[in-house]
Amino acid sequence: MTPWLTLPTDTDFSIYNLPFGVFSTEERTARPGIAIGEQIVDLPYWFDKWGQSFCTSAGVHPDSLPKLTTALASDVLNDFIALGKEVTVPFRKAVQKWLCDFSAIDHEALVPMDEASLHMPIRVGDYTDFYSSIEHATNVGKMFRDPENALLPNWRHLPVGYHGRASSIIPSGVPIRRPNGQTMPKDADKPVYGPSQRLDFELEMAFIVGKSNEMGKSITTDQFADYCFGFVLFNDWSARDIQKWEYVPLGPFLGKSFASSISPWIVTLEALEPFKVAGPVQEPEVLDYLKYTGQYNYDIGLEVHIQPAGGNPTCVSTSNYKYMYWNGAQQLAHHSVNGCNMRVGDMLASGTISGPTEDSYGSMLELAWAGTKPVSLEDGSERKFIHDGDTVIIRGWAEKDGKRVGFGEVKTEVVG
């Protein structure tokens, strides 16, 4: 496929990607768009001028065209996603076909990315965070429980997860403030109140639920492609000292709920199809509802950079989504096995993605090993956890056979 507009070399937003997001400019209200190179396709404009003919030729049923008009008038993607894969998949193909049709060149349909503001792409109804990296779970278990028996007895039998706070999920570029809360200082006899001294990032990915299920009816692993619209990068900010004091016996609460940051472009499941890989062998054998056929892990390279105030960024972690022990299909099947009803726009995050080597750990908790091994930055300073003024940048991309599909970045400054 050869597009008629010039794309930068190694762009994340190639003709093979075409992720969905929501943008605005001084002249245009918030609306759905598709990223291509350094441009954004203004989808309401495109659909009004070109979309109906391109969509019907790509396989969109004519009865869906009025519904598309309505969905594309929204400032979030929920209504568009809710139209279902029978509409959204050929719609994306129609945009792809238009971008490669040299007889349909229309630069008025494009908005330079540097002139646009990016917004939350969806209205998140519910958010669940999993704990699905065996390397991460083992590292945490070694630090805080038993180095010889790091994993809890249930960990290899089910994808552990908890219900998070949807209201505090924010897009890239929105700064966060250091959270306050109760902590129990070492050797103290009572807790104290104040700002967290152990603010941490968590390198994660999350997928967007694209189809609702009826309450009481579970989703099987082989239905994942029908229910997953696409993926974003996810930084699940964590206040480790608040978390450590509060989590027993019920789990994360204020140590997690103050903020989570996502990349603004949703990369569709279909765009990630060429990058499927086999996941790790799961031992012991999982229960029947967690078994699956095919491949549900993805070879997506991930990087985390820390940029101090006024300084240059330093890459502190290089990991990969393929390391996940529990995959998205299993997470969704487990989440709904009790009859829980998922809704369009729900977000399911992977949990911290750590790899097998020290430079692939997905949190400062692991990289600095609970503060005992400070991480050096390019400017000569050290980090045990995140400082005020630091900006954390997460990037992700997949590349194979000359095709590159990237997520851009999620970039967040801690303002104190």
GROMACS .gro file of C-alpha atoms in nm:
model
  416
    1MET     CA    1   0.000   0.000   0.000
    2THR     CA    2   0.134   0.339  -0.104
    3PRO     CA    3  -0.034   0.648   0.046
    4TRP     CA    4  -0.053   0.972  -0.147
    5LEU     CA    5   0.082   1.179   0.142
    6THR     CA    6   0.447   1.165   0.244
    7LEU     CA    7   0.511   0.981   0.571
    8PRO     CA    8   0.817   1.022   0.794
    9THR     CA    9   1.058   0.730   0.800
   10ASP     CA   10   0.977   0.485   1.080
   11THR     CA   11   0.659   0.666   1.175
   12ASP     CA   12   0.448   0.492   1.439
   13PHE     CA   13   0.137   0.588   1.243
   14SER     CA   14   0.195   0.404   0.918
   15ILE     CA   15  -0.063   0.310   0.657
   16TYR     CA   16  -0.074  -0.032   0.827
   17ASN     CA   17  -0.174   0.122   1.160
   18LEU     CA   18  -0.443   0.394   1.135
   19PRO     CA   19  -0.527   0.418   1.506
   20PHE     CA   20  -0.835   0.601   1.632
   21GLY     CA   21  -0.840   0.899   1.868
   22VAL     CA   22  -1.015   1.224   1.951
   23PHE     CA   23  -0.868   1.566   1.869
   24SER     CA   24  -0.956   1.933   1.848
   25THR     CA   25  -0.806   2.252   1.705
   26GLU     CA   26  -0.883   2.621   1.746
   27GLU     CA   27  -1.129   2.589   1.458
   28ARG     CA   28  -1.257   2.235   1.514
   29THR     CA   29  -1.440   2.103   1.819
   30ALA     CA   30  -1.336   1.770   1.972
   31ARG     CA   31  -1.408   1.491   1.723
   32PRO     CA   32  -1.290   1.145   1.615
   33GLY     CA   33  -0.979   1.119   1.400
   34ILE     CA   34  -0.731   0.869   1.260
   35ALA     CA   35  -0.353   0.921   1.287
   36ILE     CA   36  -0.144   0.889   0.970
   37GLY     CA   37   0.219   1.002   0.984
   38GLU     CA   38   0.222   1.357   1.121
   39GLN     CA   39  -0.140   1.419   1.018
   40ILE     CA   40  -0.486   1.343   1.152
   41VAL     CA   41  -0.777   1.246   0.928
   42ASP     CA   42  -1.074   1.457   1.037
   43LEU     CA   43  -1.331   1.177   1.032
   44PRO     CA   44  -1.655   1.383   1.033
   45TYR     CA   45  -1.525   1.591   0.740
   46TRP     CA   46  -1.393   1.282   0.560
   47PHE     CA   47  -1.710   1.084   0.606
   48ASP     CA   48  -1.929   1.369   0.484
   49LYS     CA   49  -1.725   1.418   0.166
   50TRP     CA   50  -1.573   1.078   0.088
   51GLY     CA   51  -1.679   0.824   0.342
   52GLN     CA   52  -2.010   0.695   0.217
   53SER     CA   53  -1.879   0.574  -0.118
   54PHE     CA   54  -1.553   0.438   0.024
   55CYS     CA   55  -1.732   0.271   0.315
   56THR     CA   56  -1.992   0.092   0.105
   57SER     CA   57  -1.722  -0.032  -0.134
   58ALA     CA   58  -1.526  -0.160   0.168
   59GLY     CA   59  -1.824  -0.358   0.296
   60VAL     CA   60  -2.015  -0.127   0.532
   61HIS     CA   61  -2.387  -0.197   0.497
   62PRO     CA   62  -2.581   0.108   0.372
   63ASP     CA   63  -2.810   0.087   0.676
   64SER     CA   64  -2.510   0.169   0.896
   65LEU     CA   65  -2.426   0.497   0.722
   66PRO     CA   66  -2.672   0.714   0.921
   67LYS     CA   67  -2.545   0.553   1.244
   68LEU     CA   68  -2.190   0.643   1.143
   69THR     CA   69  -2.288   1.003   1.089
   70THR     CA   70  -2.426   1.017   1.442
   71ALA     CA   71  -2.133   0.833   1.600
   72LEU     CA   72  -1.874   1.056   1.432
   73ALA     CA   73  -2.047   1.365   1.572
   74SER     CA   74  -1.949   1.259   1.927
   75ASP     CA   75  -1.646   1.381   2.122
   76VAL     CA   76  -1.563   1.025   2.233
   77LEU     CA   77  -1.536   0.698   2.037
   78ASN     CA   78  -1.782   0.490   2.243
   79ASP     CA   79  -2.073   0.523   1.998
   80PHE     CA   80  -1.847   0.446   1.703
   81ILE     CA   81  -1.699   0.139   1.873
   82ALA     CA   82  -2.046   0.020   1.974
   83LEU     CA   83  -2.141  -0.012   1.606
   84GLY     CA   84  -1.944  -0.338   1.613
   85LYS     CA   85  -1.665  -0.496   1.414
   86GLU     CA   86  -1.896  -0.543   1.115
   87VAL     CA   87  -1.882  -0.162   1.080
   88THR     CA   88  -1.557  -0.046   1.239
   89VAL     CA   89  -1.330  -0.293   1.056
   90PRO     CA   90  -1.447  -0.206   0.701
   91PHE     CA   91  -1.460   0.162   0.803
   92ARG     CA   92  -1.087   0.156   0.884
   93LYS     CA   93  -1.022  -0.027   0.556
   94ALA     CA   94  -1.218   0.243   0.373
   95VAL     CA   95  -0.994   0.516   0.517
   96GLN     CA   96  -0.690   0.308   0.426
   97LYS     CA   97  -0.817   0.270   0.070
   98TRP     CA   98  -0.885   0.645   0.042
   99LEU     CA   99  -0.535   0.731   0.164
  100CYS     CA  100  -0.393   0.517  -0.119
  101ASP     CA  101  -0.628   0.647  -0.391
  102PHE     CA  102  -0.437   0.909  -0.589
  103SER     CA  103  -0.759   1.021  -0.756
  104ALA     CA  104  -0.908   1.122  -0.419
  105ILE     CA  105  -0.636   1.345  -0.277
  106ASP     CA  106  -0.786   1.591  -0.030
  107HIS     CA  107  -0.552   1.774   0.207
  108GLU     CA  108  -0.850   1.959   0.357
  109ALA     CA  109  -0.941   1.634   0.532
  110LEU     CA  110  -0.605   1.633   0.711
  111VAL     CA  111  -0.502   1.828   1.021
  112PRO     CA  112  -0.132   1.864   1.116
  113MET     CA  113  -0.077   1.681   1.444
  114ASP     CA  114   0.126   1.970   1.586
  115GLU     CA  115  -0.178   2.197   1.549
  116ALA     CA  116  -0.413   1.963   1.736
  117SER     CA  117  -0.490   1.888   2.098
  118LEU     CA  118  -0.550   1.523   2.182
  119HIS     CA  119  -0.816   1.415   2.429
  120MET     CA  120  -0.939   1.104   2.609
  121PRO     CA  121  -1.045   0.881   2.320
  122ILE     CA  122  -1.320   0.704   2.513
  123ARG     CA  123  -1.548   0.752   2.809
  124VAL     CA  124  -1.424   0.481   3.047
  125GLY     CA  125  -1.710   0.318   3.232
  126ASP     CA  126  -1.511   0.067   3.436
  127TYR     CA  127  -1.141  -0.005   3.466
  128THR     CA  128  -0.975  -0.325   3.583
  129ASP     CA  129  -0.603  -0.367   3.645
  130PHE     CA  130  -0.450  -0.713   3.627
  131TYR     CA  131  -0.129  -0.856   3.773
  132SER     CA  132  -0.030  -1.077   3.482
  133SER     CA  133   0.350  -1.063   3.445
  134ILE     CA  134   0.513  -1.357   3.618
  135GLU     CA  135   0.845  -1.172   3.629
  136HIS     CA  136   0.685  -0.872   3.802
  137ALA     CA  137   0.486  -1.085   4.046
  138THR     CA  138   0.796  -1.289   4.128
  139ASN     CA  139   1.007  -0.978   4.187
  140VAL     CA  140   0.748  -0.825   4.420
  141GLY     CA  141   0.712  -1.156   4.602
  142LYS     CA  142   1.086  -1.182   4.654
  143MET     CA  143   1.103  -0.827   4.792
  144PHE     CA  144   0.808  -0.841   5.030
  145ARG     CA  145   0.726  -1.205   5.101
  146ASP     CA  146   0.942  -1.513   5.054
  147PRO     CA  147   1.234  -1.525   4.806
  148GLU     CA  148   1.193  -1.902   4.781
  149ASN     CA  149   0.813  -1.896   4.734
  150ALA     CA  150   0.755  -1.560   4.573
  151LEU     CA  151   0.423  -1.634   4.401
  152LEU     CA  152   0.104  -1.670   4.602
  153PRO     CA  153  -0.070  -2.010   4.567
  154ASN     CA  154  -0.342  -1.884   4.331
  155TRP     CA  155  -0.116  -1.689   4.092
  156ARG     CA  156  -0.055  -1.961   3.831
  157HIS     CA  157  -0.422  -2.063   3.837
  158LEU     CA  158  -0.599  -1.736   3.755
  159PRO     CA  159  -0.529  -1.381   3.630
  160VAL     CA  160  -0.529  -1.177   3.950
  161GLY     CA  161  -0.697  -0.839   3.910
  162TYR     CA  162  -0.865  -0.555   4.097
  163HIS     CA  163  -1.123  -0.291   4.015
  164GLY     CA  164  -0.960   0.050   3.965
  165ARG     CA  165  -1.077   0.409   3.944
  166ALA     CA  166  -1.199   0.509   3.596
  167SER     CA  167  -1.246   0.879   3.676
  168SER     CA  168  -0.873   0.942   3.722
  169ILE     CA  169  -0.759   0.795   3.389
  170ILE     CA  170  -0.609   1.083   3.190
  171PRO     CA  171  -0.451   1.121   2.845
  172SER     CA  172  -0.086   1.183   2.769
  173GLY     CA  173   0.027   1.538   2.839
  174VAL     CA  174  -0.188   1.598   3.147
  175PRO     CA  175   0.040   1.648   3.450
  176ILE     CA  176  -0.024   1.478   3.785
  177ARG     CA  177   0.030   1.592   4.142
  178ARG     CA  178   0.210   1.386   4.403
  179PRO     CA  179  -0.058   1.216   4.614
  180ASN     CA  180  -0.099   1.255   4.989
  181GLY     CA  181  -0.199   0.978   5.222
  182GLN     CA  182  -0.118   0.764   5.523
  183THR     CA  183   0.214   0.584   5.540
  184MET     CA  184   0.391   0.383   5.809
  185PRO     CA  185   0.756   0.490   5.828
  186LYS     CA  186   1.012   0.225   5.909
  187ASP     CA  187   1.046   0.165   6.285
  188ALA     CA  188   0.752   0.401   6.359
  189ASP     CA  189   0.480   0.302   6.604
  190LYS     CA  190   0.197   0.488   6.428
  191PRO     CA  191   0.116   0.609   6.075
  192VAL     CA  192   0.179   0.961   5.950
  193TYR     CA  193   0.004   1.177   5.690
  194GLY     CA  194   0.182   1.352   5.403
  195PRO     CA  195   0.297   1.334   5.041
  196SER     CA  196   0.411   0.999   4.907
  197GLN     CA  197   0.788   0.956   4.910
  198ARG     CA  198   0.777   0.653   4.680
  199LEU     CA  199   0.594   0.765   4.368
  200ASP     CA  200   0.633   0.507   4.091
  201PHE     CA  201   0.530   0.439   3.733
  202GLU     CA  202   0.404   0.104   3.609
  203LEU     CA  203   0.470   0.007   3.247
  204GLU     CA  204   0.146  -0.144   3.119
  205MET     CA  205  -0.080  -0.184   2.820
  206ALA     CA  206  -0.458  -0.183   2.825
  207PHE     CA  207  -0.728  -0.298   2.586
  208ILE     CA  208  -1.064  -0.137   2.520
  209VAL     CA  209  -1.378  -0.348   2.537
  210GLY     CA  210  -1.567  -0.306   2.211
  211LYS     CA  211  -1.879  -0.513   2.275
  212SER     CA  212  -2.114  -0.560   2.568
  213ASN     CA  213  -2.222  -0.894   2.710
  214GLU     CA  214  -2.545  -0.964   2.890
  215MET     CA  215  -2.519  -0.984   3.269
  216GLY     CA  216  -2.493  -1.349   3.369
  217LYS     CA  217  -2.340  -1.455   3.036
  218SER     CA  218  -1.965  -1.510   3.031
  219ILE     CA  219  -1.723  -1.444   2.744
  220THR     CA  220  -1.501  -1.726   2.619
  221THR     CA  221  -1.136  -1.694   2.520
  222ASP     CA  222  -1.216  -1.759   2.155
  223GLN     CA  223  -1.451  -1.457   2.153
  224PHE     CA  224  -1.170  -1.213   2.236
  225ALA     CA  225  -1.141  -1.076   1.881
  226ASP     CA  226  -1.511  -0.985   1.886
  227TYR     CA  227  -1.488  -0.808   2.221
  228CYS     CA  228  -1.153  -0.626   2.198
  229PHE     CA  229  -1.149  -0.304   1.996
  230GLY     CA  230  -0.784  -0.217   2.045
  231PHE     CA  231  -0.493  -0.130   2.274
  232VAL     CA  232  -0.328   0.174   2.432
  233LEU     CA  233  -0.014   0.230   2.638
  234PHE     CA  234  -0.095   0.259   3.007
  235ASN     CA  235   0.099   0.409   3.300
  236ASP     CA  236  -0.062   0.296   3.624
  237TRP     CA  237   0.088   0.546   3.867
  238SER     CA  238   0.151   0.402   4.212
  239ALA     CA  239   0.235   0.547   4.552
  240ARG     CA  240   0.427   0.254   4.693
  241ASP     CA  241   0.441   0.372   5.055
  242ILE     CA  242   0.068   0.448   5.067
  243GLN     CA  243  -0.001   0.118   4.893
  244LYS     CA  244   0.214  -0.085   5.132
  245TRP     CA  245   0.033   0.046   5.440
  246GLU     CA  246  -0.325   0.023   5.310
  247TYR     CA  247  -0.340  -0.287   5.090
  248VAL     CA  248  -0.381  -0.551   5.364
  249PRO     CA  249  -0.635  -0.713   5.367
  250LEU     CA  250  -0.834  -0.578   5.071
  251GLY     CA  251  -0.581  -0.461   4.813
  252PRO     CA  252  -0.495  -0.137   4.628
  253PHE     CA  253  -0.698   0.177   4.693
  254LEU     CA  254  -0.557   0.530   4.742
  255GLY     CA  255  -0.209   0.420   4.641
  256LYS     CA  256  -0.342   0.365   4.288
  257SER     CA  257  -0.659   0.568   4.238
  258PHE     CA  258  -0.504   0.915   4.211
  259ALA     CA  259  -0.400   0.883   3.843
  260SER     CA  260  -0.343   0.651   3.547
  261SER     CA  261  -0.216   0.788   3.213
  262ILE     CA  262  -0.286   0.649   2.865
  263SER     CA  263  -0.162   0.712   2.514
  264PRO     CA  264  -0.428   0.897   2.311
  265TRP     CA  265  -0.437   0.671   2.002
  266ILE     CA  266  -0.614   0.334   2.014
  267VAL     CA  267  -0.433   0.081   1.793
  268THR     CA  268  -0.692  -0.164   1.665
  269LEU     CA  269  -0.666  -0.537   1.724
  270GLU     CA  270  -0.667  -0.586   1.347
  271ALA     CA  271  -0.356  -0.368   1.305
  272LEU     CA  272  -0.173  -0.588   1.558
  273GLU     CA  273  -0.262  -0.915   1.383
  274PRO     CA  274   0.081  -0.955   1.209
  275PHE     CA  275   0.261  -0.930   1.543
  276LYS     CA  276   0.101  -1.222   1.725
  277VAL     CA  277   0.340  -1.459   1.903
  278ALA     CA  278   0.306  -1.761   2.128
  279GLY     CA  279   0.285  -1.690   2.499
  280PRO     CA  280   0.484  -1.865   2.773
  281VAL     CA  281   0.399  -2.221   2.869
  282GLN     CA  282   0.150  -2.214   3.156
  283GLU     CA  283   0.217  -2.468   3.427
  284PRO     CA  284   0.022  -2.622   3.588
  285GLU     CA  285  -0.245  -2.664   3.321
  286VAL     CA  286  -0.516  -2.400   3.355
  287LEU     CA  287  -0.885  -2.471   3.404
  288ASP     CA  288  -1.094  -2.525   3.092
  289TYR     CA  289  -1.246  -2.176   3.075
  290LEU     CA  290  -0.894  -2.026   3.062
  291LYS     CA  291  -0.768  -2.254   2.784
  292TYR     CA  292  -0.733  -2.105   2.438
  293THR     CA  293  -0.628  -2.189   2.085
  294GLY     CA  294  -0.419  -1.964   1.865
  295GLN     CA  295  -0.193  -1.680   1.977
  296TYR     CA  296  -0.289  -1.388   2.202
  297ASN     CA  297   0.050  -1.244   2.295
  298TYR     CA  298   0.196  -0.963   2.085
  299ASP     CA  299   0.554  -0.870   2.005
  300ILE     CA  300   0.535  -0.504   2.107
  301GLY     CA  301   0.859  -0.337   2.212
  302LEU     CA  302   0.826  -0.102   2.508
  303GLU     CA  303   1.050   0.168   2.655
  304VAL     CA  304   1.033   0.389   2.963
  305HIS     CA  305   1.225   0.717   2.982
  306ILE     CA  306   1.267   0.952   3.278
  307GLN     CA  307   1.330   1.317   3.196
  308PRO     CA  308   1.429   1.542   3.488
  309ALA     CA  309   1.321   1.907   3.487
  310GLY     CA  310   1.532   2.093   3.231
  311GLY     CA  311   1.724   1.780   3.135
  312ASN     CA  312   1.734   1.511   2.870
  313PRO     CA  313   1.542   1.184   2.896
  314THR     CA  314   1.718   0.862   3.001
  315CYS     CA  315   1.587   0.520   2.896
  316VAL     CA  316   1.553   0.321   3.218
  317SER     CA  317   1.360   0.017   3.092
  318THR     CA  318   1.327  -0.181   2.769
  319SER     CA  319   1.059  -0.449   2.783
  320ASN     CA  320   0.804  -0.627   2.563
  321TYR     CA  321   0.434  -0.709   2.586
  322LYS     CA  322   0.507  -1.063   2.465
  323TYR     CA  323   0.636  -1.154   2.812
  324MET     CA  324   0.286  -1.155   2.964
  325TYR     CA  325   0.200  -1.485   3.136
  326TRP     CA  326  -0.176  -1.423   3.128
  327ASN     CA  327  -0.301  -1.284   2.795
  328GLY     CA  328  -0.592  -1.054   2.717
  329ALA     CA  329  -0.825  -1.336   2.611
  330GLN     CA  330  -0.774  -1.506   2.947
  331GLN     CA  331  -0.816  -1.181   3.138
  332LEU     CA  332  -1.149  -1.110   2.967
  333ALA     CA  333  -1.271  -1.467   3.010
  334HIS     CA  334  -1.181  -1.465   3.380
  335HIS     CA  335  -1.335  -1.121   3.436
  336SER     CA  336  -1.670  -1.236   3.295
  337VAL     CA  337  -1.675  -1.599   3.407
  338ASN     CA  338  -1.891  -1.507   3.707
  339GLY     CA  339  -2.141  -1.332   3.479
  340CYS     CA  340  -1.995  -0.981   3.513
  341ASN     CA  341  -2.132  -0.764   3.232
  342MET     CA  342  -1.866  -0.579   3.032
  343ARG     CA  343  -1.957  -0.256   2.856
  344VAL     CA  344  -1.825  -0.072   2.552
  345GLY     CA  345  -1.542   0.155   2.665
  346ASP     CA  346  -1.439  -0.053   2.965
  347MET     CA  347  -1.063  -0.069   3.000
  348LEU     CA  348  -0.863  -0.375   3.109
  349ALA     CA  349  -0.497  -0.309   3.191
  350SER     CA  350  -0.227  -0.574   3.183
  351GLY     CA  351  -0.052  -0.501   3.509
  352THR     CA  352   0.317  -0.412   3.518
  353ILE     CA  353   0.505  -0.561   3.222
  354SER     CA  354   0.845  -0.685   3.336
  355GLY     CA  355   1.087  -0.897   3.140
  356PRO     CA  356   1.347  -1.153   3.250
  357THR     CA  357   1.642  -0.912   3.279
  358GLU     CA  358   1.702  -0.623   3.518
  359ASP     CA  359   1.687  -0.365   3.240
  360SER     CA  360   1.343  -0.492   3.136
  361TYR     CA  361   1.168  -0.440   3.471
  362GLY     CA  362   0.853  -0.229   3.442
  363SER     CA  363   0.861  -0.018   3.759
  364MET     CA  364   1.103   0.177   3.974
  365LEU     CA  365   1.016  -0.059   4.258
  366GLU     CA  366   1.194  -0.332   4.064
  367LEU     CA  367   1.454  -0.128   3.873
  368ALA     CA  368   1.586   0.023   4.198
  369TRP     CA  369   1.492  -0.290   4.395
  370ALA     CA  370   1.281  -0.119   4.663
  371GLY     CA  371   1.526   0.172   4.678
  372THR     CA  372   1.841  -0.032   4.740
  373LYS     CA  373   1.989   0.005   4.387
  374PRO     CA  374   1.943   0.364   4.262
  375VAL     CA  375   1.906   0.414   3.886
  376SER     CA  376   2.148   0.661   3.725
  377LEU     CA  377   2.021   0.923   3.480
  378GLU     CA  378   2.208   1.092   3.197
  379ASP     CA  379   2.262   1.412   3.401
  380GLY     CA  380   2.440   1.219   3.677
  381SER     CA  381   2.149   1.223   3.921
  382GLU     CA  382   1.999   0.907   4.067
  383ARG     CA  383   1.645   0.786   4.116
  384LYS     CA  384   1.501   0.539   4.364
  385PHE     CA  385   1.153   0.664   4.282
  386ILE     CA  386   1.006   0.953   4.078
  387HIS     CA  387   1.088   1.312   4.180
  388ASP     CA  388   0.879   1.627   4.143
  389GLY     CA  389   0.957   1.783   3.805
  390ASP     CA  390   1.030   1.445   3.644
  391THR     CA  391   0.849   1.351   3.324
  392VAL     CA  392   0.789   0.981   3.257
  393ILE     CA  393   0.761   0.883   2.890
  394ILE     CA  394   0.644   0.541   2.773
  395ARG     CA  395   0.670   0.438   2.408
  396GLY     CA  396   0.564   0.122   2.227
  397TRP     CA  397   0.576  -0.019   1.875
  398ALA     CA  398   0.564  -0.342   1.675
  399GLU     CA  399   0.770  -0.400   1.360
  400LYS     CA  400   0.794  -0.693   1.120
  401ASP     CA  401   0.854  -0.746   0.747
  402GLY     CA  402   0.876  -0.373   0.678
  403LYS     CA  403   0.553  -0.296   0.862
  404ARG     CA  404   0.561  -0.069   1.167
  405VAL     CA  405   0.266  -0.015   1.396
  406GLY     CA  406   0.328   0.215   1.691
  407PHE     CA  407   0.138   0.369   1.979
  408GLY     CA  408   0.312   0.704   1.997
  409GLU     CA  409   0.378   0.784   2.360
  410VAL     CA  410   0.221   0.853   2.696
  411LYS     CA  411   0.408   1.142   2.856
  412THR     CA  412   0.331   1.272   3.204
  413GLU     CA  413   0.502   1.530   3.425
  414VAL     CA  414   0.490   1.513   3.804
  415VAL     CA  415   0.433   1.870   3.921
  416GLY     CA  416   0.452   1.815   4.295
   0.00000   0.00000   0.00000
